[in-house]
Amino acid sequence: MDPMILFYVLLFVIAFLYASVGHGGASGYLALMALYGIAPDVMKPTALMLNLFVSFTSFIQFYRGGHFKWNIFLPLAVASMPAAFVGGLITINAVTYKKILGVLLLISVARFLFFQYTGKVECKKSSIGLSLLIGASLGFFSGLIGIGGGIILSPILLLLRWTDMKQTAAISALFIFVNSIAGLVGQMTNGIHFNGDMYLYVAIAFAGGLCGAYIGAMRMTQMVLKYTLAMVLCIASYKLLVEHH
């Protein structure tokens, strides 16, 4: 198979699977671009741009399903957006960037393999102070690395038992959307570089996101896809953390 055809197929699958659990897919896109040797200064804005389309699509589907909770989302977003903007202003060297991304990809693997849908849970009352701290921390990393932060936010919400799985997906999706905007705006001040095929990337990711968000909001996704994505993320993480550049 032509390497670029495989790239587009994987892009669709990544968008599909991430959207099915309320994520934009940036960590997956970054993993895929890392495997294809795309430069970090192109990877960051590209991942955030794809995030915008996929996460908003996912949010709409979960919101329509009645799973969104404003009282939990707002303090997270209020703290995260300015922090994401600041993170977007900062440019770190390629080696450091790849090491941080490699660790984040392992967190993504844990998210897909160990936090599965378990139905309704008895939720606890959220803490505004802790929400602000979590939002600011994740927002900063969102802008710095080029992720939306949802891949880390969702296991935190589930572990704190503030939300059930689908409420987590709805909140994470909009959290990713607003942070991706803030991170992109921050990066624009330093100049942004996109791949020439960006329009095609967006179209494929958007299509995958539409399918994944619909299935995720209505029914659960096949485990085969989750294990496939986990394998891709592990390979990319190994490439980033272990191989010499």
Coordinates of N, CA and C in Angstrom, one line a residue:
M1 N 0.8 -1.2 0.0 CA 0.0 0.0 0.0 C 0.9 1.3 0.0
D2 N 0.5 2.3 -0.8 CA 1.2 3.5 -0.8 C 1.2 4.1 0.6
P3 N 2.4 4.6 1.0 CA 2.5 5.1 2.4 C 1.5 6.3 2.7
M4 N 1.2 7.1 1.7 CA 0.3 8.2 2.0 C -1.1 7.8 2.1
I5 N -1.5 6.7 1.3 CA -2.8 6.1 1.4 C -3.0 5.6 2.8
L6 N -2.0 4.9 3.3 CA -2.0 4.4 4.7 C -2.2 5.5 5.7
F7 N -1.5 6.6 5.5 CA -1.5 7.8 6.3 C -3.0 8.3 6.4
Y8 N -3.7 8.4 5.3 CA -5.0 8.9 5.2 C -6.0 7.9 5.9
V9 N -5.8 6.6 5.7 CA -6.6 5.6 6.4 C -6.5 5.7 7.9
L10 N -5.3 5.8 8.4 CA -5.0 5.9 9.8 C -5.6 7.2 10.4
L11 N -5.5 8.3 9.6 CA -6.0 9.6 10.0 C -7.5 9.5 10.2
F12 N -8.2 8.8 9.3 CA -9.7 8.6 9.4 C -10.0 7.8 10.7
V13 N -9.2 6.7 10.9 CA -9.5 5.8 12.0 C -9.2 6.5 13.4
I14 N -8.2 7.3 13.4 CA -7.8 8.1 14.6 C -9.0 9.1 14.9
A15 N -9.4 9.8 13.9 CA -10.5 10.8 14.2 C -11.8 10.1 14.6
F16 N -12.0 9.0 14.0 CA -13.2 8.2 14.3 C -13.2 7.8 15.8
L17 N -12.1 7.2 16.2 CA -12.0 6.6 17.5 C -12.0 7.6 18.6
Y18 N -11.2 8.7 18.4 CA -11.1 9.7 19.4 C -12.5 10.4 19.6
A19 N -13.1 10.7 18.4 CA -14.4 11.4 18.5 C -15.5 10.6 19.2
S20 N -15.3 9.2 19.1 CA -16.3 8.3 19.7 C -16.3 8.4 21.3
V21 N -15.2 9.0 21.8 CA -15.1 9.1 23.3 C -14.9 10.6 23.6
G22 N -15.3 11.5 22.7 CA -15.3 12.9 23.0 C -14.0 13.7 22.9
H23 N -13.1 13.1 22.1 CA -11.8 13.8 22.0 C -11.6 14.3 20.6
G24 N -10.7 15.2 20.4 CA -10.4 15.8 19.1 C -9.4 15.0 18.3
G25 N -8.5 14.2 19.1 CA -7.6 13.3 18.4 C -6.2 13.8 18.2
A26 N -5.9 15.0 18.8 CA -4.5 15.6 18.6 C -3.4 14.7 18.9
S27 N -3.5 13.9 20.0 CA -2.4 13.1 20.4 C -2.2 12.0 19.3
G28 N -3.3 11.5 18.8 CA -3.2 10.5 17.7 C -2.7 11.1 16.4
Y29 N -3.1 12.3 16.1 CA -2.5 12.9 14.9 C -1.1 13.2 15.0
L30 N -0.7 13.6 16.2 CA 0.8 13.9 16.5 C 1.6 12.6 16.4
A31 N 1.0 11.5 16.9 CA 1.7 10.2 16.8 C 1.9 9.8 15.4
L32 N 0.8 10.0 14.6 CA 0.9 9.6 13.2 C 1.9 10.5 12.4
M33 N 1.9 11.8 12.7 CA 2.8 12.7 12.0 C 4.3 12.4 12.4
A34 N 4.4 12.0 13.7 CA 5.8 11.6 14.2 C 6.3 10.4 13.5
L35 N 5.4 9.4 13.2 CA 5.8 8.2 12.5 C 6.2 8.5 11.1
Y36 N 5.6 9.6 10.5 CA 5.9 10.0 9.1 C 7.0 11.0 9.0
G37 N 7.6 11.4 10.2 CA 8.8 12.3 10.2 C 8.5 13.7 9.9
I38 N 7.2 14.2 10.2 CA 6.8 15.6 10.0 C 7.4 16.4 11.1
A39 N 7.9 17.6 10.7 CA 8.6 18.5 11.7 C 7.6 19.0 12.8
P40 N 8.2 19.1 14.0 CA 7.3 19.6 15.2 C 6.6 21.0 14.9
D41 N 7.3 21.9 14.2 CA 6.7 23.2 14.0 C 5.5 23.1 13.0
V42 N 5.4 22.0 12.3 CA 4.2 21.8 11.5 C 3.2 20.9 12.2
M43 N 3.7 20.0 13.0 CA 2.8 19.1 13.8 C 1.9 19.8 14.7
K44 N 2.4 20.8 15.5 CA 1.6 21.4 16.5 C 0.4 22.1 16.0
P45 N 0.5 23.1 15.0 CA -0.7 23.8 14.5 C -1.6 22.8 13.7
T46 N -1.0 21.8 13.0 CA -1.8 20.9 12.2 C -2.8 20.1 13.2
A47 N -2.2 19.6 14.3 CA -3.0 18.8 15.2 C -4.1 19.6 15.8
L48 N -3.8 20.9 16.2 CA -4.8 21.8 16.8 C -5.9 22.1 15.8
M49 N -5.5 22.3 14.5 CA -6.5 22.6 13.5 C -7.5 21.5 13.3
L50 N -6.9 20.3 13.2 CA -7.8 19.1 13.1 C -8.7 18.9 14.3
N51 N -8.1 19.2 15.5 CA -8.8 19.1 16.7 C -10.1 19.9 16.7
L52 N -10.0 21.2 16.1 CA -11.2 22.1 16.1 C -12.4 21.4 15.4
F53 N -12.2 20.8 14.3 CA -13.3 20.2 13.5 C -13.8 18.9 14.2
V54 N -12.9 18.1 14.7 CA -13.3 16.8 15.2 C -14.0 17.0 16.6
S55 N -13.4 17.8 17.4 CA -13.9 17.9 18.8 C -15.2 18.6 18.8
F56 N -15.4 19.6 18.0 CA -16.7 20.3 17.9 C -17.8 19.4 17.4
T57 N -17.5 18.6 16.4 CA -18.5 17.6 15.9 C -18.9 16.6 17.1
S58 N -17.9 16.2 17.8 CA -18.1 15.2 18.9 C -18.9 15.9 20.0
F59 N -18.6 17.2 20.3 CA -19.4 17.9 21.3 C -20.9 18.0 21.0
I60 N -21.2 18.3 19.7 CA -22.5 18.5 19.3 C -23.3 17.2 19.5
Q61 N -22.7 16.1 19.2 CA -23.4 14.8 19.3 C -23.7 14.4 20.8
F62 N -22.7 14.6 21.6 CA -22.9 14.3 23.0 C -23.8 15.3 23.7
Y63 N -23.7 16.6 23.3 CA -24.6 17.6 23.9 C -26.1 17.3 23.5
R64 N -26.3 16.9 22.3 CA -27.7 16.5 21.9 C -28.2 15.3 22.6
G65 N -27.2 14.5 23.1 CA -27.6 13.3 23.9 C -27.9 13.7 25.3
G66 N -27.7 15.0 25.7 CA -28.0 15.4 27.1 C -27.0 15.1 28.1
H67 N -25.7 15.0 27.6 CA -24.6 14.5 28.5 C -23.8 15.7 29.0
F68 N -24.0 16.9 28.6 CA -23.1 18.0 29.0 C -23.5 18.7 30.3
K69 N -22.4 19.1 31.1 CA -22.6 19.7 32.4 C -21.8 21.0 32.4
W70 N -22.5 22.2 32.3 CA -21.9 23.5 32.3 C -21.1 23.8 33.6
N71 N -21.7 23.4 34.7 CA -21.1 23.7 36.0 C -19.7 23.1 36.2
I72 N -19.4 22.0 35.5 CA -18.1 21.4 35.6 C -17.2 22.0 34.5
F73 N -17.8 22.2 33.3 CA -17.0 22.7 32.2 C -16.4 24.2 32.4
L74 N -17.3 25.1 32.9 CA -16.9 26.5 33.0 C -15.6 26.8 33.7
P75 N -15.5 26.3 35.0 CA -14.2 26.7 35.7 C -13.0 26.1 35.0
L76 N -13.1 24.9 34.4 CA -12.0 24.3 33.7 C -11.6 25.1 32.5
A77 N -12.6 25.6 31.8 CA -12.3 26.4 30.6 C -11.8 27.8 30.9
V78 N -12.4 28.4 31.9 CA -11.9 29.8 32.3 C -10.4 29.8 32.6
A79 N -9.9 28.7 33.3 CA -8.5 28.6 33.7 C -7.7 28.2 32.5
S80 N -8.2 27.3 31.7 CA -7.4 26.7 30.6 C -7.1 27.6 29.4
M81 N -8.1 28.4 29.0 CA -7.9 29.1 27.8 C -6.7 30.1 27.8
P82 N -6.6 31.0 28.9 CA -5.4 31.8 28.9 C -4.1 31.1 29.0
A83 N -4.2 29.9 29.7 CA -3.0 29.1 29.9 C -2.6 28.5 28.5
A84 N -3.6 28.1 27.8 CA -3.3 27.5 26.4 C -2.7 28.6 25.5
F85 N -3.2 29.8 25.6 CA -2.6 30.9 24.8 C -1.1 31.1 25.2
V86 N -0.8 31.1 26.5 CA 0.6 31.3 26.9 C 1.4 30.1 26.4
G87 N 0.9 28.9 26.5 CA 1.6 27.7 26.0 C 1.9 27.8 24.6
G88 N 0.9 28.3 23.8 CA 1.1 28.5 22.4 C 2.2 29.5 22.0
L89 N 2.5 30.4 22.9 CA 3.5 31.4 22.6 C 4.9 30.8 22.7
I90 N 5.0 29.7 23.5 CA 6.3 29.2 23.8 C 6.8 28.1 22.7
T91 N 8.0 28.2 22.3 CA 8.6 27.3 21.3 C 9.7 26.5 22.0
I92 N 9.6 25.2 22.1 CA 10.6 24.4 22.8 C 11.4 23.6 21.7
N93 N 12.6 23.2 22.1 CA 13.4 22.5 21.1 C 12.8 21.2 20.7
A94 N 13.2 20.7 19.5 CA 12.5 19.5 19.0 C 12.7 18.3 19.8
V95 N 13.9 18.1 20.4 CA 14.1 16.9 21.3 C 13.2 16.9 22.5
T96 N 13.2 18.0 23.2 CA 12.3 18.1 24.4 C 10.9 17.9 24.0
Y97 N 10.5 18.5 22.9 CA 9.1 18.4 22.4 C 8.7 16.9 22.2
K98 N 9.6 16.2 21.6 CA 9.3 14.8 21.2 C 9.3 13.9 22.5
K99 N 10.1 14.2 23.5 CA 10.1 13.5 24.8 C 8.8 13.7 25.5
I100 N 8.3 15.0 25.6 CA 7.1 15.3 26.3 C 5.9 14.6 25.6
L101 N 5.9 14.7 24.2 CA 4.9 14.1 23.5 C 4.8 12.6 23.6
G102 N 6.0 11.9 23.7 CA 6.1 10.5 23.9 C 5.4 10.1 25.2
V103 N 5.6 10.8 26.3 CA 5.0 10.5 27.5 C 3.5 10.7 27.5
L104 N 3.1 11.8 26.8 CA 1.6 12.0 26.7 C 0.9 10.9 25.9
L105 N 1.6 10.4 24.9 CA 1.0 9.3 24.1 C 0.8 8.0 25.0
L106 N 1.7 7.8 25.9 CA 1.5 6.7 26.8 C 0.3 6.9 27.7
I107 N 0.0 8.1 28.1 CA -1.2 8.5 28.9 C -2.4 8.2 28.0
S108 N -2.3 8.5 26.7 CA -3.4 8.3 25.8 C -3.7 6.8 25.7
V109 N -2.7 6.0 25.6 CA -2.9 4.5 25.6 C -3.6 4.0 26.8
A110 N -3.2 4.5 28.0 CA -3.9 4.2 29.2 C -5.4 4.6 29.2
R111 N -5.6 5.8 28.6 CA -7.0 6.3 28.5 C -7.9 5.3 27.7
F112 N -7.4 4.8 26.6 CA -8.2 3.9 25.7 C -8.3 2.5 26.3
L113 N -7.3 2.0 26.9 CA -7.3 0.6 27.4 C -7.9 0.4 28.8
F114 N -7.8 1.4 29.6 CA -8.2 1.2 31.0 C -9.4 2.0 31.5
F115 N -9.9 2.9 30.7 CA -11.0 3.7 31.1 C -12.2 3.4 30.1
Q116 N -12.9 2.4 30.4 CA -13.9 1.9 29.5 C -15.3 2.4 30.0
Y117 N -16.3 2.3 29.1 CA -17.6 2.7 29.5 C -18.2 1.7 30.5
T118 N -18.7 2.2 31.7 CA -19.2 1.4 32.7 C -20.6 1.7 33.1
G119 N -21.3 2.5 32.3 CA -22.6 2.9 32.6 C -22.7 4.0 33.6
K120 N -23.8 4.3 34.2 CA -24.0 5.4 35.1 C -23.3 5.1 36.4
V121 N -22.7 6.2 36.9 CA -22.0 6.1 38.2 C -22.5 7.2 39.1
E122 N -22.3 7.0 40.4 CA -22.8 8.0 41.4 C -21.7 9.1 41.4
C123 N -22.1 10.2 40.9 CA -21.1 11.3 40.8 C -20.9 12.1 42.1
K124 N -19.7 12.6 42.3 CA -19.5 13.5 43.5 C -19.5 14.9 43.0
K125 N -19.6 15.8 44.0 CA -19.7 17.3 43.7 C -18.3 17.7 43.4
S126 N -18.1 18.5 42.3 CA -16.8 19.0 41.9 C -16.3 20.2 42.7
S127 N -15.0 20.4 42.7 CA -14.4 21.5 43.4 C -13.9 22.6 42.5
I128 N -14.4 23.8 42.7 CA -14.0 24.9 41.8 C -12.5 25.2 41.8
G129 N -11.9 25.2 43.0 CA -10.5 25.4 43.2 C -9.7 24.4 42.4
L130 N -10.0 23.1 42.6 CA -9.3 22.1 41.9 C -9.5 22.1 40.4
S131 N -10.8 22.5 40.0 CA -11.1 22.6 38.6 C -10.2 23.7 38.0
L132 N -10.0 24.8 38.6 CA -9.2 25.9 38.1 C -7.7 25.4 37.9
L133 N -7.2 24.7 38.9 CA -5.9 24.2 38.9 C -5.7 23.2 37.7
I134 N -6.6 22.3 37.6 CA -6.6 21.3 36.5 C -6.6 22.0 35.2
G135 N -7.6 22.9 35.0 CA -7.8 23.6 33.8 C -6.6 24.4 33.3
A136 N -5.9 25.1 34.3 CA -4.7 25.9 34.0 C -3.6 25.0 33.5
S137 N -3.4 23.9 34.3 CA -2.3 23.0 34.0 C -2.4 22.3 32.6
L138 N -3.6 21.8 32.3 CA -3.9 21.2 31.0 C -3.9 22.2 29.9
G139 N -4.4 23.4 30.1 CA -4.4 24.4 29.1 C -3.0 24.7 28.7
F140 N -2.1 24.9 29.6 CA -0.7 25.2 29.3 C -0.1 24.2 28.4
F141 N -0.2 22.9 28.8 CA 0.3 21.8 28.0 C -0.4 21.7 26.6
S142 N -1.6 22.1 26.6 CA -2.3 22.1 25.3 C -1.7 23.0 24.3
G143 N -1.4 24.2 24.7 CA -0.8 25.2 23.8 C 0.7 24.8 23.5
L144 N 1.4 24.3 24.5 CA 2.8 24.0 24.4 C 3.1 22.9 23.4
I145 N 2.3 21.8 23.5 CA 2.5 20.6 22.7 C 1.7 20.5 21.5
G146 N 0.5 21.1 21.5 CA -0.4 21.0 20.3 C -1.5 20.0 20.5
I147 N -1.9 19.8 21.8 CA -3.0 18.9 22.0 C -4.2 19.7 22.6
G148 N -5.3 19.1 22.7 CA -6.5 19.8 23.3 C -6.6 19.7 24.8
G149 N -5.9 18.7 25.3 CA -6.0 18.4 26.8 C -7.0 17.4 27.2
G150 N -7.9 17.1 26.3 CA -9.0 16.2 26.7 C -8.6 14.8 27.1
I151 N -7.5 14.3 26.4 CA -7.0 13.0 26.6 C -6.5 12.8 28.0
I152 N -6.1 13.9 28.7 CA -5.6 13.9 30.1 C -6.8 14.2 31.0
L153 N -7.6 15.2 30.6 CA -8.8 15.6 31.4 C -9.7 14.5 31.7
S154 N -10.0 13.7 30.7 CA -11.1 12.7 30.8 C -10.8 11.6 31.9
P155 N -9.6 11.1 32.0 CA -9.3 10.1 33.1 C -9.3 10.8 34.4
I156 N -8.9 12.1 34.5 CA -9.0 12.8 35.7 C -10.4 13.0 36.2
L157 N -11.3 13.4 35.3 CA -12.7 13.5 35.7 C -13.3 12.2 36.2
L158 N -12.9 11.1 35.5 CA -13.4 9.8 35.8 C -12.9 9.3 37.2
L159 N -11.6 9.6 37.4 CA -11.0 9.2 38.7 C -11.6 10.0 39.9
L160 N -11.9 11.3 39.6 CA -12.5 12.1 40.7 C -13.9 11.8 40.8
R161 N -14.5 11.1 39.9 CA -15.9 10.7 39.9 C -16.8 11.9 39.9
W162 N -16.4 13.0 39.1 CA -17.3 14.2 39.0 C -18.3 13.9 37.9
T163 N -18.0 13.0 36.9 CA -18.9 12.8 35.8 C -18.9 11.3 35.4
D164 N -19.9 10.9 34.7 CA -19.9 9.5 34.1 C -19.2 9.6 32.8
M165 N -19.1 8.4 32.1 CA -18.3 8.3 30.9 C -18.8 9.3 29.8
K166 N -20.1 9.3 29.6 CA -20.6 10.2 28.5 C -20.6 11.7 28.8
Q167 N -20.8 12.0 30.1 CA -20.6 13.4 30.5 C -19.2 13.8 30.4
T168 N -18.3 12.9 30.7 CA -16.8 13.2 30.5 C -16.5 13.5 29.0
A169 N -17.1 12.7 28.2 CA -16.8 12.8 26.7 C -17.4 14.2 26.2
A170 N -18.5 14.6 26.7 CA -19.1 15.9 26.3 C -18.3 17.0 26.8
I171 N -17.9 17.0 28.0 CA -17.1 18.1 28.6 C -15.7 18.1 28.0
S172 N -15.1 17.0 27.8 CA -13.7 16.9 27.2 C -13.8 17.5 25.7
A173 N -14.8 17.2 25.0 CA -14.9 17.6 23.6 C -14.9 19.2 23.5
L174 N -15.7 19.8 24.3 CA -15.7 21.3 24.3 C -14.5 21.9 24.9
F175 N -13.9 21.3 25.9 CA -12.7 21.7 26.5 C -11.5 21.7 25.5
I176 N -11.5 20.6 24.7 CA -10.5 20.5 23.6 C -10.7 21.6 22.6
F177 N -12.0 21.9 22.2 CA -12.3 22.9 21.2 C -11.8 24.3 21.6
V178 N -12.1 24.7 22.8 CA -11.7 26.0 23.2 C -10.2 26.2 23.4
N179 N -9.6 25.1 23.9 CA -8.1 25.1 24.1 C -7.4 25.1 22.8
S180 N -7.9 24.4 21.8 CA -7.3 24.4 20.5 C -7.3 25.8 19.9
I181 N -8.4 26.5 20.0 CA -8.5 27.9 19.5 C -7.5 28.7 20.2
A182 N -7.4 28.7 21.6 CA -6.5 29.5 22.3 C -5.0 29.2 22.0
G183 N -4.7 27.9 21.8 CA -3.4 27.5 21.5 C -3.0 27.9 20.1
L184 N -3.9 27.8 19.2 CA -3.6 28.3 17.8 C -3.4 29.8 17.7
V185 N -4.2 30.6 18.5 CA -4.0 32.0 18.5 C -2.6 32.4 19.1
G186 N -2.2 31.7 20.2 CA -0.9 31.9 20.7 C 0.2 31.6 19.7
Q187 N 0.0 30.5 19.0 CA 1.1 30.1 18.0 C 1.1 31.1 16.8
M188 N 0.0 31.7 16.5 CA -0.1 32.6 15.4 C 0.9 33.8 15.6
T189 N 1.1 34.2 16.8 CA 2.0 35.3 17.1 C 3.4 35.0 16.7
N190 N 3.8 33.7 16.7 CA 5.1 33.3 16.2 C 5.2 32.9 14.8
G191 N 4.0 32.8 14.1 CA 4.0 32.3 12.8 C 3.6 30.9 12.8
I192 N 2.7 30.4 11.9 CA 2.3 29.1 11.8 C 2.6 28.4 10.4
H193 N 3.1 27.2 10.5 CA 3.4 26.4 9.3 C 2.4 25.2 9.1
F194 N 1.7 25.2 8.0 CA 0.8 24.0 7.7 C 1.4 23.2 6.6
N195 N 1.0 21.9 6.6 CA 1.3 21.1 5.5 C 0.4 21.5 4.3
G196 N 1.0 21.3 3.1 CA 0.2 21.7 1.9 C -1.1 21.0 1.7
D197 N -1.2 19.8 2.3 CA -2.4 19.0 2.1 C -3.4 19.2 3.3
M198 N -3.3 20.3 4.0 CA -4.1 20.5 5.2 C -5.6 20.4 4.9
Y199 N -6.1 20.9 3.7 CA -7.5 20.8 3.4 C -7.9 19.4 3.3
L200 N -7.1 18.5 2.7 CA -7.4 17.1 2.7 C -7.4 16.4 4.0
Y201 N -6.4 16.8 4.9 CA -6.4 16.3 6.2 C -7.7 16.6 7.0
V202 N -8.1 17.9 6.9 CA -9.3 18.3 7.6 C -10.5 17.6 7.1
A203 N -10.6 17.4 5.8 CA -11.8 16.7 5.2 C -11.9 15.2 5.7
I204 N -10.7 14.5 5.7 CA -10.7 13.2 6.2 C -11.0 13.1 7.7
A205 N -10.3 13.9 8.5 CA -10.5 13.9 9.9 C -12.0 14.3 10.3
F206 N -12.5 15.2 9.5 CA -13.9 15.6 9.8 C -14.9 14.5 9.5
A207 N -14.6 13.8 8.4 CA -15.5 12.6 8.1 C -15.4 11.5 9.2
G208 N -14.1 11.3 9.6 CA -13.9 10.3 10.7 C -14.6 10.7 12.0
G209 N -14.4 12.0 12.3 CA -15.0 12.5 13.5 C -16.5 12.5 13.5
L210 N -17.2 12.8 12.4 CA -18.6 12.7 12.3 C -19.1 11.2 12.6
C211 N -18.5 10.3 11.9 CA -18.9 8.9 12.1 C -18.6 8.4 13.6
G212 N -17.4 8.8 14.1 CA -17.1 8.4 15.4 C -18.0 9.0 16.5
A213 N -18.3 10.3 16.3 CA -19.1 11.0 17.3 C -20.5 10.4 17.4
Y214 N -21.0 10.1 16.2 CA -22.4 9.6 16.2 C -22.4 8.2 16.9
I215 N -21.5 7.4 16.6 CA -21.4 6.0 17.2 C -21.1 6.1 18.6
G216 N -20.2 7.0 19.0 CA -19.8 7.1 20.4 C -21.0 7.7 21.3
A217 N -21.8 8.6 20.7 CA -22.9 9.2 21.5 C -24.1 8.2 21.6
M218 N -24.2 7.3 20.6 CA -25.3 6.4 20.5 C -25.0 5.0 21.0
R219 N -23.8 4.5 20.7 CA -23.4 3.2 21.1 C -21.9 3.1 21.2
M220 N -21.4 2.1 21.8 CA -20.0 2.0 22.0 C -19.2 1.4 20.8
T221 N -17.9 1.8 20.8 CA -17.1 1.5 19.6 C -16.5 0.1 19.8
Q222 N -16.1 -0.6 18.7 CA -15.5 -1.9 18.7 C -14.2 -1.9 19.4
M223 N -13.9 -2.9 20.2 CA -12.7 -3.0 21.0 C -11.5 -3.1 20.0
V224 N -11.7 -3.8 18.9 CA -10.6 -4.0 17.9 C -9.9 -2.7 17.6
L225 N -10.8 -1.7 17.3 CA -10.2 -0.3 16.9 C -9.4 0.3 18.0
K226 N -9.9 0.1 19.3 CA -9.2 0.7 20.4 C -7.8 0.1 20.6
Y227 N -7.7 -1.2 20.4 CA -6.4 -1.9 20.6 C -5.5 -1.5 19.4
T228 N -6.1 -1.3 18.2 CA -5.3 -0.9 17.1 C -4.7 0.4 17.3
L229 N -5.5 1.4 17.8 CA -5.0 2.7 18.0 C -4.0 2.7 19.2
A230 N -4.2 1.9 20.2 CA -3.2 1.8 21.3 C -1.9 1.3 20.8
M231 N -1.9 0.4 19.8 CA -0.7 -0.1 19.2 C 0.1 1.0 18.5
V232 N -0.7 1.8 17.7 CA -0.1 2.9 16.9 C 0.5 3.9 17.8
L233 N -0.2 4.2 18.9 CA 0.3 5.2 19.9 C 1.6 4.7 20.6
C234 N 1.6 3.4 20.9 CA 2.8 2.8 21.5 C 4.0 2.9 20.6
I235 N 3.8 2.5 19.3 CA 4.9 2.6 18.4 C 5.5 4.0 18.2
A236 N 4.5 5.0 18.1 CA 5.0 6.4 18.0 C 5.7 6.8 19.3
S237 N 5.2 6.4 20.4 CA 5.8 6.8 21.7 C 7.2 6.2 21.8
Y238 N 7.4 5.0 21.4 CA 8.7 4.4 21.3 C 9.7 5.2 20.4
K239 N 9.1 5.5 19.3 CA 9.9 6.3 18.3 C 10.4 7.6 18.8
L240 N 9.5 8.3 19.6 CA 9.8 9.6 20.1 C 10.7 9.5 21.3
L241 N 10.5 8.5 22.2 CA 11.3 8.4 23.5 C 12.6 7.7 23.3
V242 N 12.7 6.7 22.5 CA 13.9 5.8 22.5 C 14.8 6.1 21.3
E243 N 14.2 6.3 20.1 CA 15.1 6.4 18.9 C 15.9 7.7 19.0
H244 N 17.1 7.7 18.5 CA 17.9 9.0 18.4 C 17.5 9.7 17.2
H245 N 17.5 11.0 17.3 CA 17.1 11.9 16.2 C 18.3 12.7 15.7

